[in-house]
Every structure is written in C-alpha cells, then in structure tokens.
Amino acid sequence: MKTHELDRELKAANPLPWQVLATLGIAAAEAELGEAIVAEPVGAGAEAEAGAASHPRRPRRTLLALAGGLAALTAIVILLLSGGTQDGATRAYSADLVRFAEASPLLLLEGPGWRVQNAVEENRREGIDGSIEFVTGKPIPYESITITGSSKAERESGMFPPAVRRRRVELFWRHGSLAEAISTQRSGLHPHGQRWIKLPVLDTTAAVDTRAESFVNQGGPGNRQMVAFWSESGYVLELRAAVPDQAAFEERLGWLTKVDSQAWLDAMPAKVVKAADHEAAVREMLKGIPVPSTFRPSQIPDEGLTTDRYQVGAKVTATVSCLWFLQWAEARRTGDRQAELEAEKAMATSRHWRILREMAKDGAYPETIWELAAEMPSGVWEWAGRRHPLLPRAESLGCARLGLPLLSRKQKLQRERGAPLPPR
Amino acid sequence: MPDSTMADALPRDLAEQRFARLYRDNARGVLGYALRRCADPEDAADVVAETFLAAWRRLGEVPAGEEGRLWLYGTARLVVANQQRGERRRSRLAEQLRAELRRRLPAEMPPDPTGIVEALAALEEDDRELLMLVGWEELTPAQAARVLGITPLAARSRLHRARRRLRARLAESEASDSREIELEAKEAGR
C-alpha cells in the first residue's frame, strides 16, 4: 500500500473527526470548566496570596465577560474572527455603517469553531432585510440542487452530505408579520409531514418547524432540517439549520448572542465589503469592463450596508449592463446602428469581466448577464418554444431599482396585457 | 524549569484575557486529542481539565498562537500517560463536562472495516502516537515533533518507520483473516 493510501485510510479511520467534534453539544459544560479553572488558586506560596490580595478575585463570570462581552453562561465564548482586527486594534467604522448595523438585530452565533462566512443586507421599502451564514470547519461553497423525476420518484443531485450541511447555520431577518411567516412555512412542501414545537431563544420563544425538509431524500435519522421563527425589535427572525436531532438545534439556538455594532462588524469576514472599502472595491471591479459615456460611478448604489463581494459585483455589473441596454434600446428606436452595435459589442465582452468570472463560482447571476449579452443581436429570447422581447428580460437585472428603467410605463402596461412582439 | 506563577508573569486581567483566548481556541481540540486516546470519555474530560489547569498555572510559559496549541497537546500527552499508569484522578472541575460527554458521545466506536485502528493499537506507543498526531490531529511532522519534544528530522524519520510497521501489521492481519476464512470454508465443507 502506498504512503498516501495508508495516510488516507488512517485519516478516514479517525474515531472523532473534527466535524463531529465541533457539533458536540457540550458548550455550556466547557464554559463551566473554563471558569472553574480561572477561579483556581495559582499557587500555595505567599507570592500567590499577595498577588491575589492586590488583584481581588473576580466573580467567575469574568472569564466570559473578558473574552467577549457575553452575558449568558450557556453560550461558550468562541468567536473566531477570520478577518478584521487581528492586530487587536479597534477598527473605526463610518457613522453610516454603524447606523445601518444598529438597524439590524445584531446577533451572532457564538458556538465553538463557528464563524461568519457571509453576510448580506438589502435596503427595502419596509426596512433593512438581511441574512448571515455561519459555518464551522472548512468553508462551504454554494449548493446548487437539481430535482429530476416525478413526485413519486424524485431524485435530487448536488445536495451536500449531511455532515457538511450540519456545518452551516443561516439566520435571516426581515420586516413583516411573524404570523404570516409561520403561515407561509406551514403551507410549504413537507414531504415527511409537519411537527411544530416551541423552543426558547434569547429572551423569547420561537415556533420551530422540526420537519422542514423539502426534499424527499432528506429527513432520515440524523438528517433533519429545522427552522425557528420569532420576532425581535420589529424584525421577523428565522434560523435554519440541518441538524442530527432536536438537541443539536436547541444548542444552536442557545448560541445566538446579542452583541454591539462594533463586535458585529468585527465578526464580518474579509470578503464582506464594508462601507469604507466600497469605493475601492467598485474601482477594482470596473477594471476591464467597458462602460458607456453615460456611466458615472455614483450610479452604483452605495447604501452603506454590510454586504459581500458577490452583492457589490452584482450591483456594479447590473448598473453597467442596464446603461448599455438603455443605449441599445434608444439606438434601435432611433435607428442609430452605430450606437446599437457599440452596446452589443461591449456586452459581448461580459464573458471576460473578471468580477463575473469570480461570482460564477458562488452563484448563477453571471449566467443571466451572459445570456442577455448573447441574445442582444437578435433582440429576442426564446422560452417554451416562443420568442419574447429581450428588453423586459433585461429589466430583471433590477434596472428600475437602480434608477435606470428600461421600459417606459406604456411598455410595461403593454407587456402586462400581452402585446405582440414589436417588429425589428 | 521552575514553574512561574501567573501572578508573577502577568497582571491578573491580562492573564485572564490570555487564558480565555487560549481556552476558547483550543479546548475542543484538546478534548478531541484526549477522546481519541482515553478508553473512557470521562477520563478525557479530566485530561482537558488537568491540561488547562496546568496552562493556567504556568501561563507565562505557554507560547502564543499555534505553538500554544502544540504546548497543550504535549501537556495533554503527559496527562494521558499518567492516567494510563494508573494515576487516574477525578477532577471536580470537570464534573459537568464528564456528565455531558456521557450523554452526547455515541455508545460504540465507529466500525473499523479495514482493520487499521486495530493495527494501530498493536504498534509501539511512540509509533502509534506519531501516526495519530499526523493522521488524526492532522499535524505536520514538524508540529508533531514539537509535541513529542524531538527534532523535525527525527520525527520524519520515525514517521517513515512507523508507516512501514503499520503496513506490515495490516498485511499480517489480512493474511491471518484469509487463513481463518480458508479454515472456516474447510470446516463447512466437512
């Protein structure tokens, strides 16, 4: 047997691999032990006694207070930072960013070995919605699940194995009605039936769907999907996790901790673009992207929200693409063939935009732009055997939200009424 | 080397902060180390308690960062060895952790279809420990050398020999299994 084969077999035979170790529900007991150790005398000698006298022994909770400002003994103090303040200095954030941070629930999942992998916020009419993805162990990439077969013989592909899925927890927050959120969840697909319970979370009680699996192939012993709903500070909160059992889900709820805006922002990983870096990130992303003469960097929204490179990349490329489509649509209307070709040629380069190639590893947004660019010369896109005008499809990039609507109000109404395809 | 007390080495506040960071970053790893070597999970809880108590009392000696982790493994190794020599003590500090481990850990060891765990157990202690540090704690040979208190060159050389011996044990075990199967077949044929 070759050395690498032997090593592989030995590694596979590990009776307690890290991913199992990390999910043991012993956080409270570990915290208790840590505190008890610090409360132990350090020596029997006079020097130790003198030391203790000049520094009066603190209450046992001090260990946790010093380690992260936690108030609850049930949460272990392990907040691993993968970026930010590694030199121990306090980072200053802009007032805008702090204000937006404080508009969110400011919750972190403080479990042993867990960290923030990603965070996204969006400014909606009703307020700021957002989500945070916590992981433990190796980073978990984007999961793309394909369903084939009939409802009686469903096959899913692309789902990560339970041991990987258990290493991720997602927390969502939005404005809205808690009752509506629960009702929506109840009405969703539950191939294994429904079982709802109540569990404590922070200072309140959550309604928990303990059989939230939506795929037929999930839900076996040790392979559960659970989701908790509760309201807090005007938000509807939702925590989703794949877990082996209810006890593990309860543990994850127990790890949720309220922090201040500094700690929350400090916990964001390096890839999450902070407001202070937004301008530099946009400049870097625009390199190699042809922009129309109407483009101004200020057209790319900077709402001062904590977000990640993927979201910033989407806004940058959507703004540029919408502007090219505006030029293209106007050129077709006025018969300016040169301007029309310029837009088509510029969008054809999108396959080589570095930021889109980076984003393609994490999501499907780049494919949308590439398909639109490919369809530009014909002006139509095909679906279900029929041709459809391209401009309404391009509008789905979010052009109206960017202040760059592609369709006039009349065109929108015509579209809604099913108007025939305009001639080229 | 004389022990240096925490009070001598660092102001109390700083010591507590330093220990908190050391503990939060390494407690679970040290527990894993102990669980993989102790027959009883309750013994592993005591190993964690004694290891970190030693770290608290000798905080001035514990290196920062990655080296601190290796220091902890080295200390845990000595605690485990003491336990195996019969110097088992139930630490009152670890009472709750013991109880939780009894509840949370699976009652049975995972299956060993290739027989590699059995072969590992049959090796000499030094060989076994080195293979486990590299294979299960996922240390590099240089890091394992720090834990064992040997040079990196010695660690690489011993690792090479340990792998050879493990291969030999596996081969013996496979040959023995084959002989047993043949024998059973003969018995069945009678």
Coordinates of C-alpha atoms in Angstrom, one line a residue:
Chain A
M1 CA 0.0 0.0 0.0
K2 CA 1.4 3.4 -1.0
T3 CA 2.0 6.0 1.7
H4 CA -0.7 8.3 0.5
E5 CA -3.2 5.4 0.5
L6 CA -2.1 4.5 4.0
D7 CA -2.5 8.1 5.2
R8 CA -5.9 8.3 3.6
E9 CA -7.1 5.2 5.3
L10 CA -5.8 6.3 8.6
K11 CA -7.4 9.7 8.3
A12 CA -10.7 8.0 7.3
A13 CA -10.5 5.8 10.4
N14 CA -10.4 8.8 12.8
P15 CA -12.9 7.9 15.5
L16 CA -13.7 11.5 16.2
P17 CA -13.2 13.7 13.1
W18 CA -13.4 17.5 13.6
Q19 CA -16.8 17.9 12.1
V20 CA -18.3 15.5 14.7
L21 CA -16.2 17.1 17.5
A22 CA -17.3 20.6 16.6
T23 CA -21.0 19.7 16.8
L24 CA -20.9 18.0 20.3
G25 CA -23.5 19.7 22.5
I26 CA -21.1 20.5 25.4
A27 CA -20.7 24.2 25.1
A28 CA -22.1 25.0 28.5
A29 CA -20.0 22.4 30.2
E30 CA -16.8 23.6 28.5
A31 CA -17.6 27.2 29.6
E32 CA -18.2 26.0 33.1
L33 CA -14.8 24.2 33.2
G34 CA -13.0 27.2 31.8
E35 CA -14.4 29.5 34.5
A36 CA -13.7 27.0 37.2
I37 CA -10.1 26.8 36.1
V38 CA -9.6 30.6 36.3
A39 CA -11.1 30.6 39.8
E40 CA -8.5 28.1 41.0
P41 CA -5.6 29.5 43.0
V42 CA -2.4 29.6 41.1
G43 CA 0.0 28.6 43.8
A44 CA 0.2 27.9 47.6
G45 CA 3.1 30.4 48.1
A46 CA 2.9 33.8 49.7
E47 CA 3.6 35.5 46.4
A48 CA 0.4 34.0 45.0
E49 CA -1.6 35.1 48.1
A50 CA -0.1 38.6 47.8
G51 CA -1.0 38.7 44.1
A52 CA -4.5 37.6 44.9
A53 CA -4.9 40.3 47.5
S54 CA -3.8 43.1 45.3
H55 CA -6.0 41.9 42.5
P56 CA -9.2 40.7 44.2
R57 CA -10.5 37.6 42.7
R58 CA -13.2 38.4 40.3
P59 CA -16.5 36.6 40.0
R60 CA -16.5 33.5 37.9
R61 CA -18.4 35.2 35.1
T62 CA -15.4 37.4 34.4
L63 CA -13.8 34.9 32.1
L64 CA -16.7 35.2 29.8
A65 CA -17.0 38.9 30.2
L66 CA -13.4 39.5 29.3
A67 CA -13.5 37.1 26.4
G68 CA -16.3 38.6 24.5
G69 CA -18.8 40.6 26.5
L70 CA -21.3 37.8 26.8
A71 CA -23.9 37.9 29.5
A72 CA -25.2 34.4 29.2
L73 CA -23.3 31.4 30.7
T74 CA -25.0 29.0 28.4
A75 CA -23.1 30.3 25.4
I76 CA -19.5 29.3 25.0
V77 CA -17.2 32.3 24.3
I78 CA -15.7 31.3 21.0
L79 CA -16.0 34.0 18.4
L80 CA -13.4 33.2 15.7
L81 CA -12.6 36.2 13.6
S82 CA -11.3 35.4 10.1
G83 CA -10.5 39.0 9.3
G84 CA -10.7 42.5 10.6
T85 CA -9.0 43.1 13.9
Q86 CA -6.2 40.5 14.0
D87 CA -3.8 43.1 15.4
G88 CA -6.1 43.6 18.3
A89 CA -6.8 47.3 17.5
T90 CA -10.4 48.5 17.4
R91 CA -11.4 49.3 13.9
A92 CA -13.3 52.5 13.3
Y93 CA -16.4 52.2 11.2
S94 CA -18.2 55.1 9.5
A95 CA -21.2 56.5 11.2
D96 CA -23.4 55.4 8.3
L97 CA -22.2 51.8 8.7
V98 CA -22.7 51.8 12.4
R99 CA -26.2 53.2 11.9
F100 CA -27.1 50.5 9.4
A101 CA -25.6 47.8 11.6
E102 CA -27.7 49.1 14.5
A103 CA -30.8 48.8 12.3
S104 CA -30.3 45.0 12.2
P105 CA -30.8 42.6 15.1
L106 CA -27.0 42.5 15.8
L107 CA -27.0 38.7 16.5
L108 CA -24.1 36.4 16.2
L109 CA -23.9 32.6 16.6
E110 CA -21.2 32.1 19.2
G111 CA -20.5 28.4 19.2
P112 CA -17.1 26.6 19.3
G113 CA -15.4 26.9 16.0
W114 CA -18.2 28.8 14.3
R115 CA -17.6 31.9 12.3
V116 CA -19.4 34.2 9.8
Q117 CA -18.9 33.0 6.2
N118 CA -21.1 35.6 4.5
A119 CA -23.5 38.4 5.3
V120 CA -25.9 40.2 3.1
E121 CA -28.2 43.1 3.7
E122 CA -30.7 44.9 1.4
N123 CA -32.5 48.2 1.9
R124 CA -36.1 47.5 1.1
R125 CA -39.1 49.9 1.3
E126 CA -40.1 48.3 4.6
G127 CA -36.6 48.5 6.0
I128 CA -33.4 46.5 6.0
D129 CA -33.6 42.8 5.3
G130 CA -30.6 40.6 5.7
S131 CA -29.1 37.2 6.3
I132 CA -25.9 35.8 7.8
E133 CA -24.4 32.5 7.0
F134 CA -22.4 30.8 9.9
V135 CA -20.1 27.9 9.3
T136 CA -17.7 25.7 11.2
G137 CA -14.8 23.8 9.7
K138 CA -13.8 24.3 6.0
P139 CA -15.7 26.9 4.0
I140 CA -18.9 25.6 2.5
P141 CA -19.5 26.6 -1.1
Y142 CA -22.7 27.5 -2.9
E143 CA -25.0 24.4 -3.0
S144 CA -26.9 24.0 -6.3
I145 CA -29.6 21.3 -6.1
T146 CA -31.3 19.9 -9.1
I147 CA -34.5 17.9 -8.9
T148 CA -35.4 15.3 -11.5
G149 CA -38.1 12.7 -11.7
S150 CA -41.7 12.7 -10.7
S151 CA -43.0 13.5 -7.2
K152 CA -43.2 9.7 -6.6
A153 CA -39.7 9.0 -7.7
E154 CA -37.9 12.3 -7.0
R155 CA -34.1 12.4 -7.4
E156 CA -32.0 15.3 -6.1
S157 CA -28.5 15.9 -7.1
G158 CA -26.0 18.5 -5.9
M159 CA -27.0 18.3 -2.3
F160 CA -24.1 18.2 0.1
P161 CA -23.9 15.2 2.5
P162 CA -25.5 15.7 6.0
A163 CA -22.1 16.0 7.6
V164 CA -21.4 19.1 5.5
R165 CA -24.8 20.6 5.7
R166 CA -24.7 20.4 9.5
R167 CA -21.7 22.7 9.5
R168 CA -23.9 25.6 8.3
V169 CA -26.5 27.7 10.1
E170 CA -28.4 30.6 8.4
L171 CA -30.0 33.5 10.2
F172 CA -32.5 35.7 8.3
W173 CA -34.2 38.9 9.3
R174 CA -36.8 40.9 7.6
H175 CA -39.7 43.3 8.4
G176 CA -43.1 41.8 8.3
S177 CA -45.6 39.7 10.2
L178 CA -44.4 36.7 12.2
A179 CA -47.8 35.1 11.8
E180 CA -47.5 35.4 8.1
A181 CA -44.0 34.0 8.0
I182 CA -45.2 30.9 10.0
S183 CA -48.2 30.5 7.9
T184 CA -46.1 30.6 4.7
Q185 CA -43.8 27.9 6.2
R186 CA -46.8 25.7 7.1
S187 CA -48.1 25.9 3.6
G188 CA -44.8 24.9 2.1
L189 CA -43.8 21.4 1.0
H190 CA -43.3 19.0 3.8
P191 CA -42.8 15.5 2.3
H192 CA -42.3 14.0 5.7
G193 CA -45.2 15.6 7.5
Q194 CA -45.1 18.5 9.9
R195 CA -44.2 18.7 13.6
W196 CA -44.1 22.1 15.2
I197 CA -42.9 22.8 18.8
K198 CA -41.9 25.8 20.8
L199 CA -38.3 26.4 22.0
P200 CA -36.7 29.2 24.0
V201 CA -34.4 31.6 22.0
L202 CA -32.8 34.7 23.5
D203 CA -35.4 36.3 25.8
T204 CA -38.4 34.9 24.0
T205 CA -39.9 31.7 22.5
A206 CA -39.6 30.5 18.9
A207 CA -42.1 28.5 16.8
V208 CA -40.0 25.7 15.4
D209 CA -40.8 23.6 12.3
T210 CA -38.8 20.4 13.2
R211 CA -39.5 18.6 9.8
A212 CA -38.6 21.5 7.5
E213 CA -37.0 19.1 4.9
S214 CA -38.3 20.0 1.5
F215 CA -36.6 17.2 -0.4
V216 CA -37.8 13.6 -0.4
N217 CA -34.3 12.3 0.0
Q218 CA -33.7 14.2 3.3
G219 CA -35.2 13.6 6.7
G220 CA -33.8 10.2 7.6
P221 CA -32.5 9.6 11.1
G222 CA -29.8 12.1 11.9
N223 CA -30.6 14.1 8.9
R224 CA -33.1 16.8 9.8
Q225 CA -33.7 20.3 8.6
M226 CA -35.3 22.7 11.2
V227 CA -36.3 26.3 11.2
A228 CA -37.2 28.6 14.1
F229 CA -39.3 31.7 13.8
W230 CA -39.6 34.5 16.3
S231 CA -39.8 38.3 16.4
E232 CA -37.4 40.7 17.9
S233 CA -37.1 44.5 17.7
G234 CA -39.6 44.8 14.9
Y235 CA -38.0 42.0 12.8
V236 CA -39.1 38.6 11.9
L237 CA -36.1 36.3 12.6
E238 CA -35.6 32.9 11.1
L239 CA -32.9 30.5 11.9
R240 CA -32.3 27.5 9.6
A241 CA -30.1 24.6 10.2
A242 CA -29.5 21.0 9.2
V243 CA -29.0 19.0 12.4
P244 CA -28.9 15.4 13.5
D245 CA -31.6 15.9 16.2
Q246 CA -33.6 18.4 18.1
A247 CA -31.0 18.7 20.9
A248 CA -28.4 20.0 18.3
F249 CA -30.9 22.6 17.1
E250 CA -31.6 23.7 20.6
E251 CA -27.9 24.1 21.1
R252 CA -27.6 26.3 18.0
L253 CA -30.5 28.5 19.3
G254 CA -28.6 28.7 22.6
W255 CA -25.5 30.0 20.8
L256 CA -27.3 33.1 19.5
T257 CA -26.0 36.1 21.2
K258 CA -26.8 39.8 21.1
V259 CA -23.7 41.9 20.5
D260 CA -22.9 45.6 19.9
S261 CA -22.3 47.0 16.5
Q262 CA -18.5 47.0 16.9
A263 CA -18.4 43.3 17.7
W264 CA -20.9 42.6 14.9
L265 CA -18.9 44.5 12.3
D266 CA -15.7 43.0 13.6
A267 CA -17.1 39.5 13.0
M268 CA -17.7 40.0 9.3
P269 CA -15.1 38.1 7.3
A270 CA -12.6 39.9 5.0
K271 CA -14.7 39.2 1.9
V272 CA -17.7 41.1 3.2
V273 CA -17.3 44.6 1.8
K274 CA -17.5 47.3 4.4
A275 CA -18.7 50.7 3.6
A276 CA -15.3 52.2 4.0
D277 CA -14.0 49.8 1.3
H278 CA -16.9 50.1 -1.1
E279 CA -15.4 52.7 -3.4
A280 CA -12.1 50.8 -3.7
A281 CA -13.9 47.6 -4.4
V282 CA -16.0 49.2 -7.1
R283 CA -13.0 50.7 -8.8
E284 CA -11.2 47.3 -8.8
M285 CA -14.3 45.5 -10.2
L286 CA -14.7 48.0 -13.0
K287 CA -11.3 47.3 -14.4
G288 CA -11.6 45.7 -17.8
I289 CA -15.3 46.5 -18.1
P290 CA -16.2 48.9 -21.0
V291 CA -18.7 51.5 -19.8
P292 CA -21.0 53.8 -21.9
S293 CA -20.4 57.5 -22.0
T294 CA -23.5 57.9 -19.7
F295 CA -21.9 56.0 -16.9
R296 CA -20.9 57.7 -13.6
P297 CA -19.6 55.7 -10.6
S298 CA -22.1 57.4 -8.4
Q299 CA -24.8 55.5 -10.2
I300 CA -23.7 52.3 -8.5
P301 CA -25.7 52.3 -5.2
D302 CA -23.7 52.5 -2.0
E303 CA -26.2 52.2 0.7
G304 CA -23.6 51.8 3.4
L305 CA -24.8 48.3 4.0
T306 CA -22.7 45.4 5.1
T307 CA -22.6 43.2 2.1
D308 CA -20.3 40.8 0.3
R309 CA -18.3 41.0 -2.9
Y310 CA -20.9 39.0 -4.7
Q311 CA -23.6 41.6 -4.0
V312 CA -21.4 44.5 -4.8
G313 CA -20.3 42.8 -8.0
A314 CA -24.0 42.3 -8.9
K315 CA -24.7 46.0 -8.4
V316 CA -21.7 47.1 -10.4
T317 CA -22.4 44.8 -13.4
A318 CA -26.1 45.4 -13.3
T319 CA -25.5 49.2 -13.4
V320 CA -23.2 48.9 -16.4
S321 CA -25.4 46.4 -18.2
C322 CA -28.6 48.4 -17.7
L323 CA -26.8 51.5 -19.1
W324 CA -25.7 49.6 -22.2
F325 CA -29.2 48.2 -22.6
L326 CA -30.6 51.8 -22.3
Q327 CA -28.3 52.9 -25.1
W328 CA -29.1 49.8 -27.1
A329 CA -32.9 50.3 -26.8
E330 CA -32.7 54.0 -27.7
A331 CA -30.4 53.3 -30.6
R332 CA -32.9 50.7 -32.0
R333 CA -35.8 53.1 -31.6
T334 CA -33.9 55.9 -33.4
G335 CA -32.2 53.7 -36.0
D336 CA -28.7 54.6 -34.7
R337 CA -27.0 51.4 -35.9
Q338 CA -23.5 52.5 -34.7
A339 CA -24.7 53.1 -31.1
E340 CA -26.6 49.8 -31.2
L341 CA -23.5 47.8 -32.3
E342 CA -21.4 49.6 -29.7
A343 CA -23.7 48.3 -27.0
E344 CA -23.8 44.8 -28.3
K345 CA -20.0 44.6 -28.7
A346 CA -19.5 45.9 -25.1
M347 CA -21.9 43.4 -23.6
A348 CA -20.3 40.6 -25.6
T349 CA -17.1 41.2 -23.6
S350 CA -19.0 40.3 -20.4
R351 CA -17.7 36.7 -20.6
H352 CA -14.3 38.1 -19.7
W353 CA -15.4 40.5 -16.9
R354 CA -13.2 39.3 -14.1
I355 CA -15.8 40.1 -11.4
L356 CA -18.4 37.9 -13.2
R357 CA -16.0 35.0 -13.5
E358 CA -15.3 35.3 -9.8
M359 CA -19.0 35.5 -9.0
A360 CA -19.8 32.4 -11.2
K361 CA -18.2 30.2 -8.6
D362 CA -20.7 31.3 -6.0
G363 CA -24.0 31.8 -7.9
A364 CA -25.9 32.0 -11.1
Y365 CA -26.2 35.8 -11.6
P366 CA -23.3 36.0 -14.2
E367 CA -25.1 33.4 -16.4
T368 CA -28.1 35.9 -16.6
I369 CA -25.9 38.6 -17.9
W370 CA -24.1 36.3 -20.3
E371 CA -27.3 35.0 -21.8
L372 CA -28.7 38.6 -22.2
A373 CA -25.5 39.6 -24.0
A374 CA -25.7 36.6 -26.3
E375 CA -29.3 37.4 -27.2
M376 CA -28.8 41.1 -27.8
P377 CA -28.1 40.9 -31.5
S378 CA -31.4 39.2 -32.2
G379 CA -33.3 41.3 -29.7
V380 CA -35.4 38.3 -28.5
W381 CA -35.1 35.4 -26.2
E382 CA -36.7 32.0 -26.6
W383 CA -38.6 30.2 -24.0
A384 CA -41.1 27.3 -24.2
G385 CA -40.8 27.4 -28.0
R386 CA -41.8 31.1 -28.2
R387 CA -39.9 34.3 -28.9
H388 CA -40.1 37.1 -26.3
P389 CA -38.8 40.7 -26.5
L390 CA -35.4 41.0 -24.7
L391 CA -35.8 44.3 -23.0
P392 CA -38.3 43.1 -20.4
R393 CA -36.0 40.3 -19.6
A394 CA -33.1 42.7 -19.2
E395 CA -35.2 44.8 -16.9
S396 CA -35.0 41.8 -14.4
L397 CA -31.4 42.9 -13.7
G398 CA -33.0 45.4 -11.4
C399 CA -32.6 48.4 -13.7
A400 CA -35.7 50.2 -12.4
R401 CA -34.4 49.9 -8.8
L402 CA -31.1 51.3 -9.9
G403 CA -32.9 54.3 -11.3
L404 CA -32.3 53.1 -14.9
P405 CA -35.7 51.7 -16.0
L406 CA -35.5 50.1 -19.4
L407 CA -39.3 50.0 -20.1
S408 CA -41.5 53.1 -20.3
R409 CA -44.7 52.9 -18.3
K410 CA -46.6 52.3 -21.6
Q411 CA -44.4 49.4 -22.5
K412 CA -44.9 47.9 -19.0
L413 CA -48.6 48.1 -19.4
Q414 CA -48.4 46.6 -22.9
R415 CA -46.3 43.8 -21.5
E416 CA -48.8 43.1 -18.8
R417 CA -51.6 42.9 -21.3
G418 CA -49.6 40.5 -23.6
A419 CA -48.9 42.9 -26.5
P420 CA -47.5 41.2 -29.7
L421 CA -43.8 41.2 -30.4
P422 CA -42.7 44.5 -32.0
P423 CA -41.1 44.3 -35.5
R424 CA -37.2 44.7 -35.7
Chain B
M1 CA 12.5 24.6 34.7
P2 CA 10.8 26.3 37.7
D3 CA 7.1 27.0 37.5
S4 CA 6.3 30.6 37.1
T5 CA 3.0 31.6 38.6
M6 CA 0.5 33.5 36.7
A7 CA 0.7 36.3 39.2
D8 CA 4.4 36.7 38.7
A9 CA 4.3 36.5 35.0
L10 CA 1.3 38.7 34.1
P11 CA -1.2 41.1 35.6
R12 CA -4.4 39.3 36.5
D13 CA -6.6 41.0 33.9
L14 CA -4.2 40.3 31.2
A15 CA -3.7 36.7 32.3
E16 CA -7.4 36.1 32.3
Q17 CA -7.7 37.5 28.8
R18 CA -4.8 35.5 27.6
F19 CA -6.2 32.3 29.1
A20 CA -9.6 32.9 27.8
R21 CA -8.3 33.2 24.2
L22 CA -6.1 30.1 24.7
Y23 CA -9.1 28.2 26.1
R24 CA -11.6 29.2 23.5
D25 CA -9.3 28.4 20.6
N26 CA -8.1 25.1 21.9
A27 CA -10.4 23.4 24.4
R28 CA -12.3 21.4 21.8
G29 CA -9.1 20.3 20.0
V30 CA -7.6 19.1 23.3
L31 CA -10.8 17.3 24.1
G32 CA -10.6 15.6 20.7
Y33 CA -7.0 14.6 21.4
A34 CA -8.0 13.1 24.7
L35 CA -11.1 11.3 23.5
R36 CA -9.1 9.6 20.8
R37 CA -6.7 8.1 23.4
C38 CA -8.8 7.5 26.5
A39 CA -10.8 4.4 26.9
D40 CA -13.4 6.3 28.8
P41 CA -14.8 9.7 27.8
E42 CA -14.9 10.7 31.5
D43 CA -11.1 10.3 31.6
A44 CA -10.9 12.6 28.5
A45 CA -12.8 15.3 30.5
D46 CA -10.3 15.0 33.3
V47 CA -7.4 15.3 30.8
V48 CA -8.8 18.5 29.5
A49 CA -9.3 19.9 33.0
E50 CA -5.7 19.0 34.1
T51 CA -4.2 20.2 30.9
F52 CA -5.8 23.6 31.1
L53 CA -5.2 23.9 34.8
A54 CA -1.5 23.3 34.1
A55 CA -1.7 26.0 31.4
W56 CA -3.4 28.5 33.8
R57 CA -0.8 27.9 36.5
R58 CA 2.1 28.2 34.0
L59 CA 0.6 30.7 31.7
G60 CA 3.9 32.6 31.4
E61 CA 5.4 29.5 29.8
V62 CA 2.7 28.9 27.3
P63 CA 3.7 30.2 23.8
A64 CA 1.3 32.3 21.9
G65 CA -0.7 31.2 18.8
E66 CA 0.0 27.9 17.1
E67 CA 2.9 27.0 19.4
G68 CA 0.5 27.3 22.3
R69 CA -1.7 24.6 20.8
L70 CA 1.3 22.3 20.4
W71 CA 2.3 23.0 24.0
L72 CA -1.2 22.0 25.1
Y73 CA -1.0 18.7 23.2
G74 CA 2.3 18.0 24.7
T75 CA 0.9 18.6 28.2
A76 CA -2.2 16.5 27.4
R77 CA 0.0 13.7 26.3
L78 CA 1.8 13.6 29.7
V79 CA -1.6 13.7 31.5
V80 CA -2.9 10.8 29.4
A81 CA 0.3 8.8 30.1
N82 CA -0.1 9.4 33.8
Q83 CA -3.7 8.1 33.6
Q84 CA -2.6 5.0 31.8
R85 CA 0.0 4.3 34.5
G86 CA -2.9 4.2 37.0
E87 CA -2.6 7.8 38.3
R88 CA -6.2 8.5 37.5
R89 CA -7.8 11.3 39.3
R90 CA -11.3 12.5 39.0
S91 CA -11.1 16.3 38.8
R92 CA -14.1 18.0 40.4
L93 CA -13.6 20.8 37.8
A94 CA -14.6 18.5 35.0
E95 CA -17.8 17.1 36.6
Q96 CA -20.2 18.7 34.3
L97 CA -18.1 18.0 31.2
R98 CA -17.9 14.4 32.2
A99 CA -21.7 14.2 32.5
E100 CA -22.2 15.9 29.2
L101 CA -19.8 13.6 27.4
R102 CA -21.6 10.5 28.8
R103 CA -24.8 11.8 27.3
R104 CA -23.5 13.1 24.0
L105 CA -21.0 10.6 22.8
P106 CA -22.1 7.6 20.9
A107 CA -22.0 4.4 23.0
E108 CA -20.0 2.4 20.4
M109 CA -16.9 3.1 18.5
P110 CA -17.3 3.5 14.7
P111 CA -16.6 0.3 12.7
D112 CA -13.1 -0.4 11.6
P113 CA -13.7 -2.2 8.3
T114 CA -10.0 -2.0 7.1
G115 CA -8.6 -3.1 10.5
I116 CA -6.3 -0.1 10.6
V117 CA -7.4 1.0 14.0
E118 CA -6.6 -2.5 15.4
A119 CA -3.3 -2.5 13.6
L120 CA -2.5 0.9 15.0
A121 CA -3.3 -0.3 18.5
A122 CA -0.9 -3.1 18.1
L123 CA 2.1 -0.8 17.4
E124 CA 4.6 0.5 20.0
E125 CA 3.4 3.6 21.8
D126 CA 5.8 6.0 20.1
D127 CA 4.9 4.8 16.6
R128 CA 1.2 5.0 17.4
E129 CA 1.3 8.5 18.9
L130 CA 3.2 9.9 15.9
L131 CA 0.8 8.4 13.4
M132 CA -2.2 9.7 15.4
L133 CA -0.8 13.2 15.7
V134 CA -0.2 13.3 11.9
G135 CA -3.3 11.3 10.8
W136 CA -5.9 12.3 13.4
E137 CA -4.8 15.6 14.9
E138 CA -3.6 16.5 11.3
L139 CA -0.3 18.0 12.4
T140 CA 2.6 18.3 10.1
P141 CA 5.7 16.2 11.1
A142 CA 7.4 19.4 12.3
Q143 CA 4.4 20.2 14.5
A144 CA 4.3 16.6 15.8
A145 CA 8.0 16.9 16.6
R146 CA 7.2 19.9 18.9
V147 CA 4.6 17.9 20.7
L148 CA 6.9 14.9 21.2
G149 CA 9.9 17.0 22.1
I150 CA 12.1 15.7 19.3
T151 CA 13.7 17.3 16.2
P152 CA 11.7 17.6 13.0
L153 CA 14.3 15.4 11.3
A154 CA 13.8 12.7 13.9
A155 CA 10.0 13.0 13.5
R156 CA 10.2 12.5 9.8
S157 CA 12.5 9.5 10.1
R158 CA 10.3 7.9 12.8
L159 CA 7.2 8.6 10.8
H160 CA 8.6 6.7 7.9
R161 CA 9.4 3.7 10.1
A162 CA 6.0 3.9 11.8
R163 CA 4.2 3.8 8.5
R164 CA 6.3 0.8 7.5
R165 CA 5.4 -1.0 10.7
L166 CA 1.7 -0.2 10.3
R167 CA 1.7 -1.5 6.7
A168 CA 3.3 -4.7 8.0
R169 CA 0.7 -5.1 10.7
L170 CA -2.1 -4.6 8.2
A171 CA -0.6 -7.2 5.9
E172 CA -0.3 -9.7 8.8
S173 CA -3.8 -9.0 9.7
E174 CA -5.1 -9.6 6.2
A175 CA -3.1 -12.8 5.9
S176 CA -4.5 -14.0 9.2
D177 CA -8.0 -13.2 8.1
S178 CA -7.5 -15.1 4.8
R179 CA -6.3 -18.2 6.8
E180 CA -9.3 -18.0 9.0
I181 CA -11.7 -17.8 6.1
E182 CA -10.0 -20.8 4.4
L183 CA -10.2 -22.8 7.7
E184 CA -13.9 -21.9 8.1
A185 CA -14.6 -23.0 4.5
K186 CA -12.8 -26.3 5.1
E187 CA -14.8 -26.9 8.3
A188 CA -18.0 -26.0 6.5
G189 CA -17.1 -28.4 3.7
R190 CA -16.8 -31.4 6.0

